[in-house]
Short mmCIF file of C-alpha atoms and ligand atoms in Angstrom, two decimals:
data_model
loop_
_atom_site.label_atom_id
_atom_site.label_comp_id
_atom_site.label_asym_id
_atom_site.label_seq_id
_atom_site.Cartn_x
_atom_site.Cartn_y
_atom_site.Cartn_z
CA MET A 1 3.70 13.09 -25.30
CA GLU A 2 5.09 16.04 -24.65
CA GLU A 3 2.04 17.59 -23.30
CA VAL A 4 1.56 14.56 -20.95
CA ARG A 5 5.09 15.15 -19.78
CA GLU A 6 4.04 18.73 -18.90
CA ILE A 7 0.38 17.30 -16.83
CA ARG A 8 2.75 15.71 -14.60
CA ARG A 9 5.32 18.08 -13.96
CA LEU A 10 2.18 20.16 -12.69
CA ARG A 11 1.88 17.46 -10.70
CA SER A 12 5.55 16.72 -9.52
CA ILE A 13 5.37 20.06 -8.64
CA ALA A 14 2.58 19.31 -6.32
CA GLU A 15 4.50 16.44 -5.06
CA ILE A 16 7.09 18.73 -4.10
CA LEU A 17 4.45 20.97 -2.31
CA GLU A 18 3.10 18.27 -0.48
CA TRP A 19 6.21 16.55 0.85
CA ASP A 20 7.61 19.19 2.70
CA GLN A 21 3.83 20.19 4.02
CA GLU A 22 4.38 16.96 5.73
CA THR A 23 7.91 17.61 6.56
CA TYR A 24 9.00 20.90 7.16
CA MET A 25 6.88 23.11 6.53
CA PRO A 26 5.64 25.88 9.50
CA LYS A 27 1.95 24.75 10.93
CA LYS A 28 1.22 28.13 9.69
CA GLY A 29 2.10 28.03 6.13
CA VAL A 30 -0.54 25.80 5.86
CA ARG A 31 -3.58 28.60 4.50
CA VAL A 32 -1.64 29.72 1.59
CA ARG A 33 -0.29 25.85 1.09
CA SER A 34 -3.69 24.79 0.19
CA GLU A 35 -4.28 27.69 -2.76
CA LEU A 36 -0.93 26.82 -3.98
CA LEU A 37 -2.15 22.85 -4.29
CA ALA A 38 -5.68 23.87 -5.23
CA LEU A 39 -3.73 26.04 -7.65
CA ALA A 40 -1.45 23.76 -9.36
CA ALA A 41 -4.26 21.24 -9.59
CA GLY A 42 -6.50 22.56 -11.17
CA ILE A 43 -3.82 23.66 -13.99
CA ALA A 44 -2.51 20.21 -14.02
CA HIS A 45 -6.82 19.14 -14.70
CA GLU A 46 -7.55 21.92 -16.59
CA ARG A 47 -4.47 20.94 -19.42
CA LEU A 48 -5.56 17.49 -19.08
CA VAL A 49 -9.28 18.03 -19.77
CA CYS A 50 -9.60 20.17 -22.91
CA ASP A 51 -10.19 19.76 -26.18
CA LYS A 52 -6.69 19.95 -27.60
CA MET A 53 -6.39 16.50 -25.45
CA ARG A 54 -9.21 15.14 -26.42
CA GLY A 55 -7.92 16.14 -29.95
CA PHE A 56 -4.45 13.32 -28.91
CA VAL A 57 -6.18 10.76 -27.09
CA GLU A 58 -8.40 10.56 -30.06
CA GLY A 59 -6.18 10.53 -32.82
CA ALA A 60 -2.98 8.82 -31.37
CA SER A 61 -2.49 5.45 -32.67
CA ALA A 62 0.66 2.92 -32.72
CA ASP A 63 2.69 1.59 -34.68
CA ALA A 64 2.12 -2.43 -34.30
CA GLY A 65 4.61 -4.29 -31.81
CA ASP A 66 5.94 -0.38 -30.41
CA PHE A 67 5.01 -1.16 -26.88
CA VAL A 68 6.21 2.16 -25.26
CA ALA A 69 3.97 3.85 -27.29
CA GLU A 70 1.09 1.38 -27.00
CA THR A 71 1.29 1.83 -23.44
CA ASN A 72 1.43 5.72 -23.91
CA ILE A 73 -1.50 5.88 -25.75
CA ARG A 74 -3.64 3.57 -24.17
CA GLU A 75 -2.90 4.51 -20.37
CA THR A 76 -3.52 8.11 -21.50
CA ARG A 77 -6.59 7.29 -22.43
CA ARG A 78 -7.51 5.77 -19.17
CA THR A 79 -6.55 8.75 -17.79
CA PHE A 80 -8.12 11.30 -20.05
CA GLU A 81 -11.36 9.12 -19.91
CA ARG A 82 -11.72 8.87 -16.41
CA ALA A 83 -11.22 12.69 -16.14
CA ALA A 84 -13.25 14.01 -18.76
CA ASN A 85 -16.12 12.34 -18.47
CA VAL A 86 -17.22 13.31 -14.95
CA PRO A 87 -19.17 16.56 -15.86
CA THR A 88 -17.22 18.96 -12.99
CA ASP A 89 -19.94 19.93 -11.32
CA LEU A 90 -20.12 16.65 -9.81
CA VAL A 91 -16.22 17.18 -9.40
CA LYS A 92 -16.35 19.93 -7.17
CA GLU A 93 -18.99 17.96 -5.27
CA LEU A 94 -17.66 15.32 -4.42
CA ALA A 95 -14.35 17.55 -3.65
CA ARG A 96 -16.76 19.78 -1.02
CA MET A 97 -18.40 16.94 0.43
CA SER A 98 -15.34 15.10 1.13
CA SER A 99 -14.16 17.51 3.66
CA ILE A 100 -17.08 17.77 4.99
CA ALA A 101 -17.24 14.39 5.84
CA LYS A 102 -13.82 14.16 6.70
CA ASP A 103 -14.41 16.64 8.99
CA ASP A 104 -17.43 14.63 10.55
CA TRP A 105 -15.46 11.83 10.84
CA VAL A 106 -12.94 13.81 13.27
CA ALA A 107 -16.08 14.63 14.84
CA ALA A 108 -17.25 11.35 14.83
CA ARG A 109 -14.34 9.66 16.51
CA LYS A 110 -13.51 12.03 19.22
CA GLU A 111 -17.27 10.81 20.71
CA SER A 112 -16.91 7.12 19.16
CA ASP A 113 -20.08 7.21 17.60
CA PHE A 114 -20.85 5.70 14.10
CA SER A 115 -24.16 7.83 13.80
CA MET A 116 -22.18 11.20 13.84
CA PHE A 117 -20.54 10.37 10.46
CA GLU A 118 -23.28 8.49 9.12
CA PRO A 119 -25.12 10.56 7.14
CA SER A 120 -21.41 11.80 5.18
CA LEU A 121 -21.08 8.69 4.16
CA LEU A 122 -23.96 8.15 2.86
CA LYS A 123 -23.95 11.13 1.02
CA LEU A 124 -20.36 10.03 -0.65
CA VAL A 125 -21.42 6.96 -1.08
CA GLU A 126 -24.30 8.48 -3.53
CA LEU A 127 -22.04 10.57 -5.21
CA LYS A 128 -19.21 8.22 -6.27
CA LYS A 129 -22.19 5.99 -7.66
CA GLN A 130 -22.77 9.31 -9.90
CA MET A 131 -19.09 9.22 -10.98
CA ALA A 132 -18.80 5.62 -11.74
CA GLU A 133 -22.09 5.52 -13.66
CA HIS A 134 -20.41 7.98 -15.83
CA ILE A 135 -17.18 6.62 -15.76
CA GLY A 136 -18.53 3.40 -16.45
CA TYR A 137 -17.75 -0.42 -15.60
CA ARG A 138 -17.50 -3.67 -16.18
CA ALA A 139 -19.92 -5.66 -14.19
CA GLU A 140 -20.76 -3.13 -11.09
CA PRO A 141 -20.20 0.18 -9.97
CA TYR A 142 -17.24 -0.84 -7.14
CA ASP A 143 -15.44 -1.35 -10.36
CA ALA A 144 -15.31 1.96 -11.72
CA LEU A 145 -14.17 2.64 -8.60
CA LEU A 146 -11.56 -0.29 -7.94
CA ASP A 147 -10.16 0.62 -11.46
CA GLU A 148 -8.24 4.03 -10.19
CA PHE A 149 -6.09 2.06 -7.83
CA GLU A 150 -5.98 -1.62 -9.55
CA PRO A 151 -6.46 -1.07 -13.42
CA GLY A 152 -8.50 -4.01 -14.48
CA ALA A 153 -9.21 -5.09 -11.38
CA THR A 154 -13.25 -6.00 -10.79
CA GLY A 155 -14.96 -7.24 -7.64
CA ARG A 156 -16.38 -9.93 -8.37
CA GLN A 157 -12.34 -11.24 -9.64
CA ILE A 158 -11.41 -9.99 -6.05
CA GLU A 159 -14.59 -11.61 -4.51
CA GLY A 160 -13.26 -15.18 -5.44
CA LEU A 161 -9.89 -14.91 -4.43
CA PHE A 162 -10.26 -13.14 -1.26
CA ALA A 163 -13.14 -15.01 0.31
CA GLU A 164 -11.17 -18.32 -0.07
CA LEU A 165 -7.93 -16.71 1.90
CA ARG A 166 -10.41 -16.00 4.19
CA ASP A 167 -10.97 -19.22 5.53
CA ARG A 168 -7.74 -20.47 5.26
CA ILE A 169 -6.32 -17.24 7.08
CA VAL A 170 -9.18 -18.45 9.87
CA THR A 171 -8.04 -21.72 9.63
CA LEU A 172 -4.73 -21.05 10.38
CA LEU A 173 -5.36 -18.76 12.76
CA ASN A 174 -7.62 -20.85 14.79
CA ARG A 175 -4.42 -23.38 14.75
CA VAL A 176 -1.70 -20.65 16.01
CA LYS A 177 -3.99 -19.74 18.37
CA ALA A 178 -4.72 -22.92 19.74
CA SER A 179 -0.72 -23.50 20.18
CA ALA A 180 0.55 -24.04 23.40
CA LYS A 181 3.75 -21.91 21.75
CA GLN A 182 3.41 -18.88 21.79
CA PRO A 183 6.09 -15.68 21.19
CA ASP A 184 7.38 -13.42 23.39
CA LEU A 185 6.36 -10.31 22.34
CA THR A 186 7.53 -8.15 25.40
CA ILE A 187 11.03 -8.29 24.13
CA LEU A 188 9.90 -5.30 20.76
CA ASN A 189 8.27 -2.98 23.34
CA ARG A 190 11.42 -1.96 25.96
CA SER A 191 13.15 1.05 25.82
CA TYR A 192 14.95 1.50 22.30
CA PRO A 193 17.26 4.73 22.50
CA VAL A 194 16.45 6.94 19.03
CA PRO A 195 18.99 7.86 17.86
CA ALA A 196 20.23 3.71 18.00
CA GLN A 197 16.65 3.00 16.40
CA LYS A 198 18.11 6.22 12.81
CA LEU A 199 21.33 4.43 12.70
CA VAL A 200 19.83 0.83 12.11
CA SER A 201 16.96 2.29 9.92
CA ARG A 202 19.91 4.04 7.19
CA ARG A 203 21.44 0.70 7.24
CA MET A 204 18.67 -1.03 6.73
CA ALA A 205 17.97 0.70 4.08
CA GLU A 206 21.76 0.64 2.44
CA ALA A 207 21.90 -2.63 2.77
CA LEU A 208 19.05 -3.25 0.58
CA HIS A 209 20.14 -0.75 -1.76
CA TYR A 210 17.89 2.30 -1.59
CA ASP A 211 19.97 5.25 -3.34
CA PHE A 212 21.04 8.13 -1.00
CA ASP A 213 21.57 10.11 -3.58
CA ALA A 214 18.74 9.77 -5.35
CA GLY A 215 16.60 10.63 -1.72
CA ARG A 216 16.51 10.70 1.76
CA CYS A 217 14.59 9.97 4.40
CA ASP A 218 13.03 12.27 7.52
CA VAL A 219 10.36 12.43 10.14
CA THR A 220 6.86 12.05 9.72
CA VAL A 221 4.13 10.86 11.67
CA HIS A 222 2.75 8.84 8.94
CA PRO A 223 5.39 7.29 6.76
CA PHE A 224 4.92 7.96 2.75
CA CYS A 225 7.36 7.61 0.27
CA CYS A 226 7.26 9.77 -2.80
CA THR A 227 8.25 10.17 -6.46
CA LEU A 228 9.87 14.13 -6.52
CA GLY A 229 11.52 13.69 -9.83
CA GLY A 230 11.65 10.58 -11.39
CA PRO A 231 14.05 7.78 -10.27
CA GLU A 232 16.87 10.01 -9.03
CA ASP A 233 14.07 11.93 -6.80
CA VAL A 234 12.45 8.90 -4.67
CA ARG A 235 12.15 10.31 -1.10
CA ILE A 236 10.95 8.59 1.84
CA THR A 237 9.43 9.12 5.70
CA THR A 238 10.25 6.95 8.79
CA ARG A 239 8.88 7.31 12.74
CA TYR A 240 10.81 6.87 16.21
CA VAL A 241 8.66 4.82 18.69
CA GLU A 242 10.83 4.71 22.22
CA LYS A 243 9.06 2.16 23.12
CA CYS A 244 9.44 0.05 20.20
CA LEU A 245 11.25 -1.34 17.64
CA THR A 246 9.55 -2.69 14.81
CA PRO A 247 7.53 0.79 13.75
CA SER A 248 11.14 2.41 12.22
CA LEU A 249 12.32 -0.73 11.54
CA PHE A 250 9.73 -3.05 9.67
CA GLY A 251 8.33 1.22 8.37
CA THR A 252 11.60 1.78 6.91
CA LEU A 253 11.94 -1.21 5.50
CA HIS A 254 8.27 -1.16 3.74
CA GLU A 255 8.95 2.24 2.93
CA VAL A 256 12.43 1.66 1.08
CA GLY A 257 10.20 -1.41 -0.82
CA HIS A 258 8.70 1.26 -2.36
CA ALA A 259 11.00 3.73 -3.10
CA LEU A 260 13.24 0.84 -5.07
CA TYR A 261 10.31 0.51 -7.27
CA GLU A 262 10.08 3.71 -8.05
CA GLN A 263 14.02 4.38 -8.13
CA GLY A 264 13.98 1.50 -10.91
CA LEU A 265 11.27 2.60 -13.00
CA PRO A 266 13.33 3.69 -16.83
CA SER A 267 14.50 7.14 -16.73
CA GLU A 268 14.03 7.70 -20.25
CA HIS A 269 10.20 7.45 -19.51
CA THR A 270 9.84 9.44 -16.62
CA PHE A 271 6.88 11.32 -16.71
CA THR A 272 4.92 9.12 -19.11
CA PRO A 273 3.23 6.12 -18.29
CA CYS A 274 5.75 3.58 -19.32
CA GLY A 275 8.50 5.20 -16.87
CA GLU A 276 4.77 5.22 -13.85
CA ALA A 277 4.60 2.13 -11.48
CA ILE A 278 1.46 0.07 -12.58
CA SER A 279 -0.86 0.32 -10.12
CA LEU A 280 -1.05 0.76 -5.88
CA GLY A 281 -1.38 -3.30 -5.84
CA ILE A 282 2.16 -3.82 -7.61
CA HIS A 283 3.56 -1.24 -5.66
CA GLU A 284 1.98 -2.37 -2.13
CA SER A 285 3.75 -5.97 -3.81
CA GLN A 286 7.52 -4.21 -3.97
CA SER A 287 7.15 -2.82 0.11
CA ARG A 288 5.79 -6.00 1.23
CA LEU A 289 8.50 -7.91 -0.03
CA TRP A 290 10.94 -6.19 1.00
CA GLU A 291 9.32 -5.13 5.02
CA ASN A 292 7.98 -9.45 5.26
CA PHE A 293 9.77 -12.17 2.13
CA VAL A 294 13.10 -10.11 2.80
CA GLY A 295 13.04 -8.35 5.92
CA ARG A 296 10.93 -10.45 8.14
CA SER A 297 13.24 -14.12 7.45
CA LYS A 298 15.62 -16.09 8.91
CA PRO A 299 18.49 -15.30 6.34
CA PHE A 300 18.04 -11.71 6.69
CA TRP A 301 18.46 -11.73 10.77
CA SER A 302 21.10 -14.47 10.48
CA PHE A 303 22.95 -11.51 8.82
CA HIS A 304 22.04 -8.67 10.65
CA TRP A 305 20.95 -9.61 13.93
CA SER A 306 24.12 -9.32 15.55
CA SER A 307 24.25 -5.36 14.89
CA VAL A 308 20.90 -4.92 15.64
CA LYS A 309 21.82 -6.35 19.24
CA ASP A 310 24.97 -4.39 19.59
CA ALA A 311 22.75 -1.31 18.83
CA PHE A 312 20.26 -1.79 21.73
CA PRO A 313 22.03 -3.65 24.40
CA GLU A 314 19.75 -3.06 27.31
CA ALA A 315 16.99 -4.14 25.40
CA LEU A 316 17.99 -7.29 23.40
CA GLY A 317 21.43 -8.46 25.67
CA GLU A 318 19.40 -11.16 27.32
CA VAL A 319 17.29 -11.92 24.25
CA SER A 320 18.41 -14.89 21.37
CA VAL A 321 17.86 -14.94 17.46
CA ASP A 322 15.62 -17.49 17.59
CA GLU A 323 13.33 -15.32 19.57
CA PHE A 324 13.53 -12.11 18.45
CA TYR A 325 12.66 -14.42 15.16
CA ALA A 326 9.67 -15.53 16.09
CA ALA A 327 8.57 -11.94 18.56
CA ILE A 328 8.71 -9.87 14.50
CA ASN A 329 6.69 -12.51 12.73
CA ALA A 330 3.93 -14.15 15.39
CA ALA A 331 0.15 -13.71 14.77
CA THR A 332 -1.90 -12.22 16.71
CA PRO A 333 -5.78 -10.42 16.90
CA SER A 334 -5.59 -6.75 17.21
CA MET A 335 -8.34 -4.12 15.98
CA ILE A 336 -6.65 -1.80 14.54
CA ARG A 337 -5.52 -2.37 10.61
CA VAL A 338 -2.24 -0.07 11.18
CA GLU A 339 -0.65 -2.50 13.96
CA ALA A 340 -2.04 -6.40 11.79
CA ASP A 341 0.54 -8.91 11.65
CA GLU A 342 1.25 -10.14 8.56
CA LEU A 343 -1.31 -12.63 8.44
CA THR A 344 -4.33 -11.52 10.26
CA TYR A 345 -3.83 -7.88 7.95
CA ASN A 346 -5.53 -9.96 5.83
CA LEU A 347 -8.20 -10.53 7.34
CA HIS A 348 -8.52 -6.63 8.54
CA ILE A 349 -8.43 -5.37 4.33
CA ILE A 350 -11.46 -8.58 3.22
CA LEU A 351 -13.85 -7.40 6.11
CA ARG A 352 -13.19 -3.68 4.89
CA PHE A 353 -13.90 -4.78 1.37
CA GLU A 354 -16.64 -6.52 2.05
CA ILE A 355 -18.31 -3.62 3.70
CA GLU A 356 -17.95 -0.48 1.24
CA ARG A 357 -18.93 -4.04 -1.99
CA GLY A 358 -21.91 -4.26 -0.39
CA LEU A 359 -22.62 -0.26 0.39
CA PHE A 360 -22.34 -0.08 -3.30
CA ASP A 361 -23.97 -2.82 -4.62
CA GLY A 362 -26.99 -1.89 -1.74
CA SER A 363 -26.54 -5.25 -0.16
CA LEU A 364 -25.10 -3.65 2.92
CA HIS A 365 -26.57 -0.24 4.68
CA ALA A 366 -24.38 2.48 6.18
CA LYS A 367 -26.34 2.19 9.40
CA ASP A 368 -25.50 -1.12 9.45
CA LEU A 369 -21.39 -0.72 9.55
CA PRO A 370 -21.15 -0.92 13.34
CA ALA A 371 -22.76 -4.35 13.46
CA ILE A 372 -21.95 -5.39 11.05
CA TRP A 373 -18.04 -4.44 11.38
CA ASN A 374 -18.32 -6.24 15.28
CA GLU A 375 -19.96 -9.13 14.31
CA ARG A 376 -17.64 -10.05 11.32
CA MET A 377 -14.21 -9.10 13.65
CA GLN A 378 -15.64 -11.44 15.90
CA LYS A 379 -16.10 -14.47 13.17
CA MET A 380 -13.07 -14.02 11.71
CA LEU A 381 -10.10 -12.98 14.71
CA GLY A 382 -12.54 -13.85 17.91
CA ILE A 383 -12.02 -10.55 19.24
CA THR A 384 -15.16 -7.38 19.73
CA PRO A 385 -14.07 -3.88 18.85
CA LYS A 386 -15.56 -2.13 22.28
CA ASN A 387 -16.30 1.02 20.58
CA ASP A 388 -16.76 2.27 17.20
CA VAL A 389 -12.92 4.25 16.99
CA GLU A 390 -11.63 0.81 17.92
CA GLY A 391 -14.15 -0.27 14.94
CA CYS A 392 -14.92 1.01 11.97
CA LEU A 393 -13.84 4.60 12.56
CA GLN A 394 -10.59 3.18 12.33
CA ASP A 395 -9.43 4.54 8.65
CA ILE A 396 -9.59 7.70 7.03
CA HIS A 397 -9.96 5.64 3.76
CA TRP A 398 -13.62 5.91 2.98
CA SER A 399 -13.86 9.62 4.56
CA MET A 400 -11.64 11.20 2.17
CA GLY A 401 -14.28 8.84 -0.26
CA GLY A 402 -11.18 6.17 -0.96
CA PHE A 403 -13.63 3.68 -2.01
CA GLY A 404 -12.19 0.58 -3.35
CA TYR A 405 -8.31 1.12 -1.95
CA PHE A 406 -8.52 -1.17 0.58
CA PRO A 407 -7.94 -4.51 -1.24
CA THR A 408 -4.79 -3.28 -3.40
CA TYR A 409 -3.27 -4.06 0.60
CA ALA A 410 -3.94 -7.15 0.47
CA LEU A 411 -3.90 -7.57 -3.60
CA GLY A 412 0.05 -6.75 -3.02
CA ASN A 413 0.34 -9.02 -0.43
CA LEU A 414 -0.78 -12.01 -2.99
CA TYR A 415 1.71 -10.11 -5.48
CA ALA A 416 4.35 -10.39 -3.14
CA ALA A 417 4.09 -13.94 -2.24
CA GLN A 418 4.02 -15.04 -5.89
CA PHE A 419 6.81 -12.71 -7.18
CA PHE A 420 9.11 -14.02 -4.54
CA ALA A 421 8.72 -17.97 -4.99
CA GLN A 422 9.35 -17.21 -8.95
CA ALA A 423 12.11 -15.22 -7.52
CA GLY A 424 13.63 -18.46 -5.73
CA GLU A 425 13.50 -20.75 -8.01
CA ASP A 426 15.02 -18.70 -10.60
CA LEU A 427 17.51 -17.32 -8.23
CA PRO A 428 18.63 -21.20 -6.27
CA ASP A 429 21.00 -19.36 -4.16
CA LEU A 430 18.74 -16.60 -2.98
CA ALA A 431 18.73 -17.87 0.87
CA ASP A 432 21.62 -17.44 0.99
CA GLN A 433 22.61 -14.11 -0.74
CA ILE A 434 20.78 -12.23 1.49
CA ALA A 435 22.15 -14.32 4.27
CA ARG A 436 25.18 -12.94 2.96
CA ASN A 437 24.10 -9.35 2.70
CA ASP A 438 23.95 -9.33 -0.57
CA ASN A 439 20.78 -8.32 -2.13
CA GLN A 440 21.96 -6.87 -5.06
CA PRO A 441 20.64 -10.49 -7.13
CA VAL A 442 17.19 -9.89 -5.94
CA LEU A 443 17.21 -6.37 -6.75
CA ASP A 444 18.45 -7.25 -9.84
CA TRP A 445 15.45 -9.97 -10.56
CA LEU A 446 13.00 -7.41 -9.71
CA ARG A 447 14.21 -4.49 -11.94
CA ARG A 448 14.41 -6.95 -14.83
CA ASN A 449 10.80 -8.34 -14.62
CA ILE A 450 8.54 -5.73 -12.92
CA HIS A 451 10.32 -2.03 -12.69
CA ARG A 452 11.65 -1.16 -15.62
CA HIS A 453 8.34 -2.24 -17.40
CA GLY A 454 6.45 1.13 -15.94
CA GLN A 455 3.04 0.42 -16.46
CA ARG A 456 3.58 -1.77 -20.39
CA TYR A 457 1.23 -4.38 -18.25
CA ARG A 458 -1.59 -4.47 -16.32
CA ALA A 459 -1.29 -5.97 -13.02
CA GLY A 460 -2.80 -9.90 -13.99
CA GLU A 461 -0.60 -9.35 -17.39
CA LEU A 462 2.46 -9.06 -15.56
CA VAL A 463 1.51 -11.95 -12.57
CA GLU A 464 0.97 -14.26 -15.54
CA GLN A 465 4.35 -12.73 -17.38
CA VAL A 466 6.69 -13.25 -14.74
CA THR A 467 5.31 -16.39 -12.84
CA GLY A 468 3.61 -18.15 -15.96
CA LYS A 469 0.56 -18.40 -14.14
CA PRO A 470 -2.50 -16.36 -13.19
CA LEU A 471 -2.99 -14.87 -9.23
CA SER A 472 -3.63 -17.32 -6.48
CA ILE A 473 -3.51 -17.50 -2.94
CA ASP A 474 -1.67 -20.72 -2.68
CA PRO A 475 1.67 -18.64 -2.49
CA LEU A 476 1.23 -16.44 0.07
CA MET A 477 -0.84 -19.63 2.42
CA ASN A 478 2.62 -21.93 1.47
CA TYR A 479 4.26 -19.13 2.94
CA LEU A 480 2.39 -18.02 5.67
CA THR A 481 2.44 -22.12 6.89
CA LYS A 482 5.26 -22.72 6.69
CA LYS A 483 6.73 -19.67 8.45
CA LEU A 484 4.52 -19.36 11.22
CA THR A 485 4.94 -23.71 11.53
CA PRO A 486 7.83 -23.95 13.78
CA ILE A 487 7.07 -20.69 15.56
CA TYR A 488 3.83 -21.89 17.25
CA ASP A 489 4.71 -25.97 16.38
CA LEU A 490 1.82 -26.70 14.31
ZN1 ZN B 1 2.89 0.86 1.55
#
């Protein structure tokens, strides 16, 4: 494990460099910074994929019941095998092709012409298929890609969940669209002075018990959360838009949710799998839980409304808490995933999952992508992108070879709903606590049930362990239906 910790320390050094690059590094620093990052990544890879580590991985065994050793061995073996089984030439070719594809994607976006990106997308899919063959998979090559982000998940399992989720969301969305009662969204797009936004964001982060002595908040174009040195150094970023309150408000709550998970991991296991997050989906469940299930809830706003209203007297002076609550929870079809609401967001993800899986099982050809995209947007959301930038070229993920990443966002919503429903059963006073700005009990519940375990359980096992049931779409659909019914008079 000392060797494992050393490799993770090297990665942590790289993350500090990356954090600095995103926040404070002068523009011209990028040339040397990329050399430093490549060196750190190269050393970490060599230390992982070597005979010494192979010997450790093959020879390691845990005493029965020693879950720390079991977890660390299982996850170290998985990481080692995923890295060691892929030939170095293929890794290099993938890195080379990803950077070409990213340039092509940028160029294609400029012209809003998917065909300029198609050849490199095809090549990336081909290389990723080869990679999947080397890594191995359960039923289909796509499973090997999913496994990088959501260990243990399979395309078939997600297909089942998502197909049902899609149909039920579309039904609910159609009722929402048909309603005569529609929230006034313009109240969110008034003038919100940035200094006041900063104060409000800070207050919200503190209300959720984000530990500023073990973190900080800076400003970036694309907000993120990163861990630079175990639970004691977990940083977030946010962004401020003068004409819109929601990016900083809910963006901060979202990243704080990620950060609370990282700050809650057991510090005695830092730099080993027992001290790390389970998967991207579980990570996303923590951010969504705080952002949406707590941060967009009635009890939360019954406490915070007056101070937020006071912070923005011009924009919110005449607005009631009910109008504000309806606006921040509105469900409206839109083209861009990152701007989507809680309900329709999942449809954006399901679309991407179906398309990327189709590219890998051969049922879908890259050249048909824009047409299929637009057709399914129309079918699910009732809107059609007017060009490829608004449609299939909007996300960076595929240009970086990030296939299998998208499903984790919607899985995060499903996990969050199931966890939060269970927390509500375990903590009968939960709503009252949130309404009193006492967020410690729900945080303690998450610490106890999720954070402290590190990677002891796979995501699916954790859900069963915590809630007594396998992952289901019911908690999310119940939550969304219950929330949207009064807002839209359904
Ligand atoms: Zn997130």
